[in-house]
Short mmCIF file of C-alpha atoms and ligand atoms in Angstrom, two decimals:
data_model
loop_
_atom_site.label_atom_id
_atom_site.label_comp_id
_atom_site.label_asym_id
_atom_site.label_seq_id
_atom_site.Cartn_x
_atom_site.Cartn_y
_atom_site.Cartn_z
CA MET A 1 19.47 -5.96 18.74
CA ASP A 2 18.67 -6.83 22.16
CA ASN A 3 15.06 -7.83 23.76
CA ILE A 4 13.80 -8.95 20.44
CA SER A 5 11.02 -11.46 19.49
CA VAL A 6 12.86 -14.30 17.52
CA GLN A 7 10.91 -17.48 16.79
CA GLN A 8 13.82 -20.72 16.10
CA PRO A 9 13.68 -22.85 13.37
CA GLN A 10 11.08 -25.34 13.79
CA ASN A 11 11.32 -29.08 13.32
CA ALA A 12 10.84 -30.67 9.96
CA GLY A 13 7.52 -32.31 11.61
CA VAL A 14 5.10 -33.99 8.89
CA LEU A 15 4.44 -32.23 5.84
CA ILE A 16 0.89 -31.77 4.51
CA ASN A 17 -0.09 -30.64 0.60
CA PRO A 18 2.34 -32.23 -1.57
CA ASN A 19 1.50 -29.03 -4.04
CA PHE A 20 2.27 -26.31 -1.41
CA PRO A 21 4.04 -28.39 1.36
CA LEU A 22 3.62 -26.85 4.86
CA LEU A 23 5.10 -28.19 8.40
CA GLU A 24 3.10 -29.81 10.67
CA SER A 25 2.57 -26.72 12.84
CA GLY A 26 1.51 -24.84 9.07
CA ALA A 27 4.59 -22.80 8.71
CA THR A 28 5.51 -23.21 5.00
CA MET A 29 8.55 -25.57 4.21
CA HIS A 30 11.51 -23.03 2.92
CA LEU A 31 10.94 -19.85 5.00
CA GLY A 32 8.90 -21.10 8.04
CA VAL A 33 5.98 -18.29 8.07
CA LYS A 34 2.77 -18.90 9.74
CA ALA A 35 -0.37 -16.58 9.16
CA GLY A 36 0.21 -13.49 10.52
CA ASP A 37 3.98 -13.63 10.42
CA VAL A 38 4.38 -11.46 7.18
CA ALA A 39 3.04 -7.73 6.18
CA ASN A 40 1.13 -6.98 3.15
CA ARG A 41 4.78 -4.89 2.63
CA ILE A 42 7.90 -6.66 2.04
CA LEU A 43 11.31 -5.67 1.54
CA SER A 44 13.26 -8.42 -0.33
CA VAL A 45 17.39 -8.09 0.58
CA GLY A 46 20.31 -10.46 -0.40
CA ASP A 47 22.39 -10.83 2.68
CA ALA A 48 21.60 -11.28 6.14
CA GLY A 49 23.50 -8.02 7.91
CA ARG A 50 21.45 -5.50 5.11
CA ALA A 51 18.54 -6.77 6.42
CA GLU A 52 19.72 -6.19 10.22
CA ARG A 53 20.67 -2.82 9.46
CA ILE A 54 17.54 -1.92 7.86
CA ALA A 55 14.98 -3.00 10.67
CA ARG A 56 17.04 -0.47 12.67
CA LEU A 57 15.22 2.10 11.35
CA PHE A 58 12.10 -0.11 12.58
CA ASP A 59 9.78 2.44 14.54
CA SER A 60 10.30 -0.01 17.33
CA PRO A 61 13.85 -2.26 16.56
CA GLU A 62 12.88 -3.50 19.83
CA SER A 63 10.16 -5.48 19.22
CA THR A 64 10.34 -6.22 15.55
CA LYS A 65 9.63 -10.61 15.28
CA ILE A 66 12.30 -12.45 13.89
CA VAL A 67 11.31 -15.63 12.55
CA LYS A 68 14.50 -17.72 11.31
CA SER A 69 14.13 -20.69 8.74
CA GLU A 70 16.25 -23.68 8.48
CA ARG A 71 16.97 -22.73 4.68
CA MET A 72 18.47 -19.92 5.75
CA PHE A 73 15.90 -17.35 5.18
CA THR A 74 14.99 -14.95 7.70
CA THR A 75 11.96 -12.81 7.83
CA TYR A 76 11.80 -9.64 9.96
CA THR A 77 8.28 -7.65 10.61
CA GLY A 78 8.34 -4.31 12.17
CA THR A 79 6.64 -1.21 11.62
CA TYR A 80 7.98 2.44 9.78
CA LYS A 81 5.57 5.39 10.06
CA GLY A 82 3.12 3.13 12.27
CA VAL A 83 2.69 0.88 8.80
CA PRO A 84 3.68 -2.90 9.17
CA ILE A 85 6.35 -3.75 7.08
CA SER A 86 8.38 -7.37 6.61
CA ILE A 87 12.02 -7.57 5.31
CA ILE A 88 13.71 -10.76 3.82
CA VAL A 89 16.89 -12.30 3.90
CA THR A 90 16.47 -13.86 0.36
CA GLY A 91 19.88 -15.32 -0.36
CA MET A 92 20.69 -15.28 -4.10
CA GLY A 93 19.45 -16.30 -7.70
CA ILE A 94 16.01 -17.35 -8.88
CA ALA A 95 15.48 -20.25 -6.94
CA MET A 96 15.60 -18.42 -3.43
CA MET A 97 13.64 -15.57 -4.88
CA ASP A 98 11.00 -17.94 -5.99
CA PHE A 99 10.63 -19.47 -2.72
CA VAL A 100 10.35 -15.94 -1.33
CA VAL A 101 7.84 -14.90 -3.77
CA ARG A 102 5.45 -17.82 -3.38
CA GLU A 103 6.23 -18.65 0.43
CA SER A 104 5.67 -15.11 1.77
CA THR A 105 2.66 -14.18 0.42
CA PHE A 106 0.67 -17.68 0.95
CA TYR A 107 -1.06 -16.72 4.24
CA VAL A 108 -0.95 -12.67 3.36
CA GLN A 109 -4.41 -11.81 2.93
CA GLY A 110 -5.18 -8.82 0.06
CA ASN A 111 -2.74 -7.28 -1.93
CA VAL A 112 1.27 -7.10 -1.23
CA ALA A 113 3.84 -4.39 -2.22
CA MET A 114 6.88 -6.25 -2.66
CA ILE A 115 10.60 -4.08 -3.52
CA ARG A 116 14.18 -5.53 -3.68
CA LEU A 117 16.78 -4.25 -2.75
CA GLY A 118 20.16 -5.67 -4.40
CA THR A 119 23.67 -4.76 -4.76
CA THR A 120 24.52 -4.72 -8.57
CA GLY A 121 27.32 -5.05 -11.49
CA LEU A 122 27.41 -2.06 -13.57
CA LEU A 123 27.15 -1.97 -16.98
CA LYS A 124 26.93 1.73 -18.40
CA PRO A 125 30.63 2.76 -18.25
CA SER A 126 29.40 6.64 -17.73
CA TRP A 127 27.42 5.76 -14.02
CA PRO A 128 29.95 5.58 -11.09
CA ALA A 129 30.11 2.58 -8.61
CA GLY A 130 27.30 3.65 -6.03
CA THR A 131 24.76 4.23 -8.60
CA ILE A 132 21.22 3.11 -7.75
CA VAL A 133 19.22 1.78 -10.66
CA VAL A 134 16.01 1.52 -10.72
CA ALA A 135 14.65 -1.31 -12.92
CA LYS A 136 11.95 -0.35 -14.93
CA GLN A 137 12.09 -4.16 -16.70
CA ALA A 138 14.27 -6.90 -16.16
CA ARG A 139 15.26 -9.61 -18.20
CA PHE A 140 16.58 -13.16 -17.44
CA VAL A 141 20.28 -14.48 -19.36
CA GLN A 142 20.54 -18.09 -19.07
CA GLN A 143 23.23 -20.61 -20.52
CA ASN A 144 22.16 -22.59 -23.41
CA TYR A 145 23.74 -26.07 -22.08
CA ASP A 146 22.97 -27.28 -25.68
CA TYR A 147 25.64 -25.13 -27.22
CA CYS A 148 27.64 -26.41 -30.28
CA PRO A 149 30.63 -24.43 -30.93
CA SER A 150 30.67 -25.61 -34.35
CA ASN A 151 27.51 -24.73 -34.94
CA SER A 152 27.58 -21.43 -35.98
CA ASN A 153 23.98 -20.19 -35.62
CA ASP A 154 24.02 -21.82 -31.83
CA GLU A 155 24.35 -18.74 -29.12
CA PRO A 156 25.44 -20.19 -25.74
CA TYR A 157 23.54 -17.68 -23.76
CA ARG A 158 19.75 -16.98 -24.17
CA LEU A 159 17.87 -13.74 -23.22
CA THR A 160 14.34 -13.47 -22.45
CA ASN A 161 11.85 -10.61 -23.15
CA PRO A 162 11.47 -8.25 -20.63
CA VAL A 163 8.68 -8.43 -17.82
CA ASP A 164 7.99 -5.06 -16.66
CA ALA A 165 8.12 -3.57 -12.98
CA ASP A 166 5.02 -2.29 -11.61
CA ALA A 167 4.58 1.07 -13.13
CA SER A 168 3.03 3.09 -9.75
CA LEU A 169 5.59 1.30 -7.53
CA LYS A 170 8.52 1.84 -9.43
CA ASP A 171 7.50 6.00 -9.93
CA LEU A 172 7.14 5.73 -6.30
CA LEU A 173 10.37 4.55 -5.53
CA TYR A 174 12.59 6.56 -8.10
CA SER A 175 11.35 9.36 -6.69
CA LYS A 176 11.84 8.75 -3.00
CA LEU A 177 15.35 7.64 -4.21
CA SER A 178 15.75 10.64 -6.43
CA SER A 179 14.93 13.26 -3.42
CA LYS A 180 16.86 11.08 -0.51
CA LEU A 181 20.14 10.96 -2.73
CA SER A 182 21.17 13.69 -4.83
CA ASN A 183 19.77 13.10 -8.53
CA GLU A 184 22.62 11.64 -10.42
CA LYS A 185 23.10 8.74 -8.29
CA VAL A 186 19.54 7.00 -9.21
CA ARG A 187 19.10 6.23 -12.88
CA GLU A 188 16.60 4.05 -14.35
CA GLY A 189 17.41 0.81 -16.49
CA VAL A 190 16.60 -2.20 -17.69
CA ASN A 191 17.64 -5.25 -15.10
CA ILE A 192 19.66 -8.02 -16.71
CA THR A 193 18.95 -10.68 -14.24
CA THR A 194 21.42 -13.86 -14.45
CA GLU A 195 21.09 -17.35 -13.93
CA THR A 196 25.01 -17.40 -12.20
CA PHE A 197 27.37 -15.01 -11.20
CA TYR A 198 30.18 -16.61 -12.82
CA ALA A 199 29.48 -17.53 -16.52
CA ALA A 200 26.15 -15.61 -16.93
CA GLN A 201 28.17 -12.58 -16.27
CA GLY A 202 30.63 -12.83 -18.63
CA ARG A 203 33.40 -13.40 -15.76
CA ALA A 204 36.80 -15.01 -17.39
CA GLY A 205 38.83 -17.72 -16.18
CA ASP A 206 40.16 -20.85 -16.84
CA LEU A 207 39.21 -23.46 -14.51
CA PHE A 208 35.95 -23.97 -17.05
CA GLU A 209 34.66 -23.33 -20.46
CA ASP A 210 32.30 -21.67 -20.22
CA TYR A 211 31.99 -19.71 -23.48
CA ASN A 212 31.04 -16.43 -22.51
CA GLU A 213 33.99 -14.18 -23.96
CA ARG A 214 30.86 -11.96 -26.12
CA LEU A 215 28.30 -12.51 -23.34
CA ILE A 216 28.41 -8.51 -22.49
CA GLN A 217 28.74 -7.67 -25.89
CA PHE A 218 25.61 -10.35 -26.61
CA VAL A 219 23.67 -8.55 -24.18
CA GLU A 220 24.43 -5.18 -24.90
CA GLU A 221 23.68 -5.69 -28.61
CA ASN A 222 19.92 -6.90 -27.79
CA GLU A 223 19.29 -4.78 -25.03
CA SER A 224 20.30 -1.10 -25.68
CA GLU A 225 19.10 0.00 -21.92
CA ALA A 226 20.85 -2.98 -20.25
CA SER A 227 21.94 -1.12 -17.32
CA ASN A 228 22.92 -3.85 -14.52
CA PHE A 229 23.64 -7.75 -14.13
CA GLU A 230 22.28 -8.94 -10.50
CA MET A 231 20.52 -12.51 -9.93
CA GLU A 232 17.08 -12.09 -8.49
CA THR A 233 14.55 -9.34 -9.91
CA PHE A 234 13.37 -11.18 -13.18
CA LYS A 235 11.78 -13.57 -10.76
CA LEU A 236 10.41 -11.05 -8.76
CA LEU A 237 8.70 -9.28 -11.44
CA GLN A 238 7.67 -12.48 -13.37
CA LEU A 239 6.07 -13.53 -10.42
CA ALA A 240 4.40 -10.61 -9.59
CA ASP A 241 3.34 -10.34 -13.37
CA LYS A 242 1.99 -14.08 -13.24
CA SER A 243 -0.12 -13.09 -9.17
CA LYS A 244 -3.47 -12.10 -11.16
CA GLY A 245 -3.11 -8.80 -9.75
CA LYS A 246 -2.45 -9.57 -6.07
CA ILE A 247 1.56 -8.91 -6.33
CA LYS A 248 2.82 -5.34 -7.02
CA ALA A 249 6.72 -5.31 -7.36
CA ALA A 250 9.77 -3.22 -8.06
CA ALA A 251 13.61 -3.69 -7.55
CA CYS A 252 16.38 -1.41 -6.97
CA ALA A 253 20.23 -2.17 -6.71
CA ILE A 254 23.41 -0.30 -5.56
CA GLY A 255 26.04 -0.64 -8.31
CA LEU A 256 28.90 -2.75 -5.87
CA ILE A 257 31.41 -2.34 -9.14
CA ASN A 258 31.32 -1.01 -12.57
CA ARG A 259 31.61 -3.74 -14.95
CA ALA A 260 32.97 -1.26 -17.94
CA THR A 261 35.63 0.73 -15.62
CA GLY A 262 36.35 -1.66 -12.84
CA GLU A 263 35.41 1.13 -10.04
CA THR A 264 34.47 -0.37 -6.93
CA LEU A 265 32.38 0.24 -4.10
CA PRO A 266 34.30 0.60 -0.86
CA TYR A 267 31.96 -1.61 1.92
CA GLN A 268 31.46 1.25 4.22
CA SER A 269 30.02 3.22 1.59
CA LEU A 270 27.89 0.47 0.39
CA HIS A 271 26.52 0.05 4.17
CA GLU A 272 25.71 4.03 4.61
CA LEU A 273 24.02 4.05 1.16
CA GLU A 274 21.64 1.02 1.81
CA VAL A 275 20.35 2.74 5.45
CA VAL A 276 19.83 5.93 3.04
CA SER A 277 18.32 3.69 0.56
CA SER A 278 16.18 1.90 2.40
CA GLU A 279 14.99 4.82 4.34
CA ALA A 280 13.09 5.63 0.91
CA ILE A 281 12.45 2.33 -0.09
CA LEU A 282 10.71 1.88 3.67
CA SER A 283 8.56 5.15 3.22
CA THR A 284 7.56 4.05 -0.53
CA LEU A 285 6.27 0.44 0.72
CA ALA A 286 4.37 2.61 3.58
CA GLU A 287 2.79 5.06 1.26
CA PHE A 288 1.78 3.10 -1.52
CA SER A 289 -1.99 2.43 -1.92
CA LEU A 290 -2.68 -1.41 -1.54
CA ASP A 291 -6.85 -0.42 -1.96
CA ASN A 292 -7.23 -1.35 -5.52
CA PRO A 293 -9.24 -4.43 -5.87
CA ILE A 294 -7.52 -8.30 -7.20
CA SER A 295 -7.90 -8.60 -10.36
CA ASN A 296 -7.70 -11.63 -12.59
C1 LIG B 1 26.11 -12.26 -6.26
O1 LIG B 1 26.89 -11.61 -5.18
C2 LIG B 1 25.01 -11.52 -5.11
O2 LIG B 1 24.68 -10.07 -5.10
C3 LIG B 1 23.53 -9.54 -5.61
C4 LIG B 1 23.59 -10.57 -6.75
O3 LIG B 1 21.93 -10.20 -7.06
C5 LIG B 1 23.93 -11.90 -6.17
O4 LIG B 1 22.63 -12.05 -5.43
O5 LIG B 1 22.67 -9.30 -5.06
P1 LIG B 1 22.65 -8.90 -3.48
O6 LIG B 1 23.76 -8.23 -2.72
O7 LIG B 1 21.08 -8.68 -2.71
O8 LIG B 1 22.79 -10.82 -2.86
#
């Protein structure tokens, strides 16, 4: 992107307010965003390349405002069909999503719609790589670090109860994705967000004792609609649920691998799908009504 306005990382400066640290400039400590830097409609994506590819869909990519932070977050703000939208490079895991949700919305006045576009490991054997899964709910898998193998009542992993996506935002997202892509490419399911990529997604290896041989079976026995593994959606939906009505959230993810069959999606196909699905996601964000009053 040429001729774009890039705000470079700021020096740490003085931190004020221990409960919500801000730099002396007023920028949030990790995302580095100030009042006016983030729109009410936000698309959170995992990696930098994806964000850049999607930002090219803005009405005037050359006038995109970019804020880069010293903590690897980047925020692109522009308009899509005339509506202001921010795309945020979120990185991986629930700790990063926690920074994104709290700091990106800190200065935003009024309600917020936030959608995540990730990649994912599909759990349903009949869903081919490239399937896009819209989360109707998410649950979180965490390792039980106190697990005692000699205690037959103990489980090495724990699965939380589900949290719901915002039903209106999720339904609009599902219908936009289905009309952009062929219907069988888009599915709805229960997202399984995991604490880690290796142990908590049941990946085998000899170097560490992860007690995860039965992990996928454990998840599927406890959640018949478990559809895919990834690492951020639960935190987005959980914080939105606790945002006192301010944040409406939904999420979708492109199946990069099918964990049951081993089928993988070539990166070129992933990049094409990212762009096509982003047209649907940006339309969803642009058209979603944020007029509802904030309720407590
Ligand atoms: C792991 O490779 C990462 O890919 C998935 C997981 O959630 C995790 O963040 O999503 P992203 O491609 O959006 O990062």
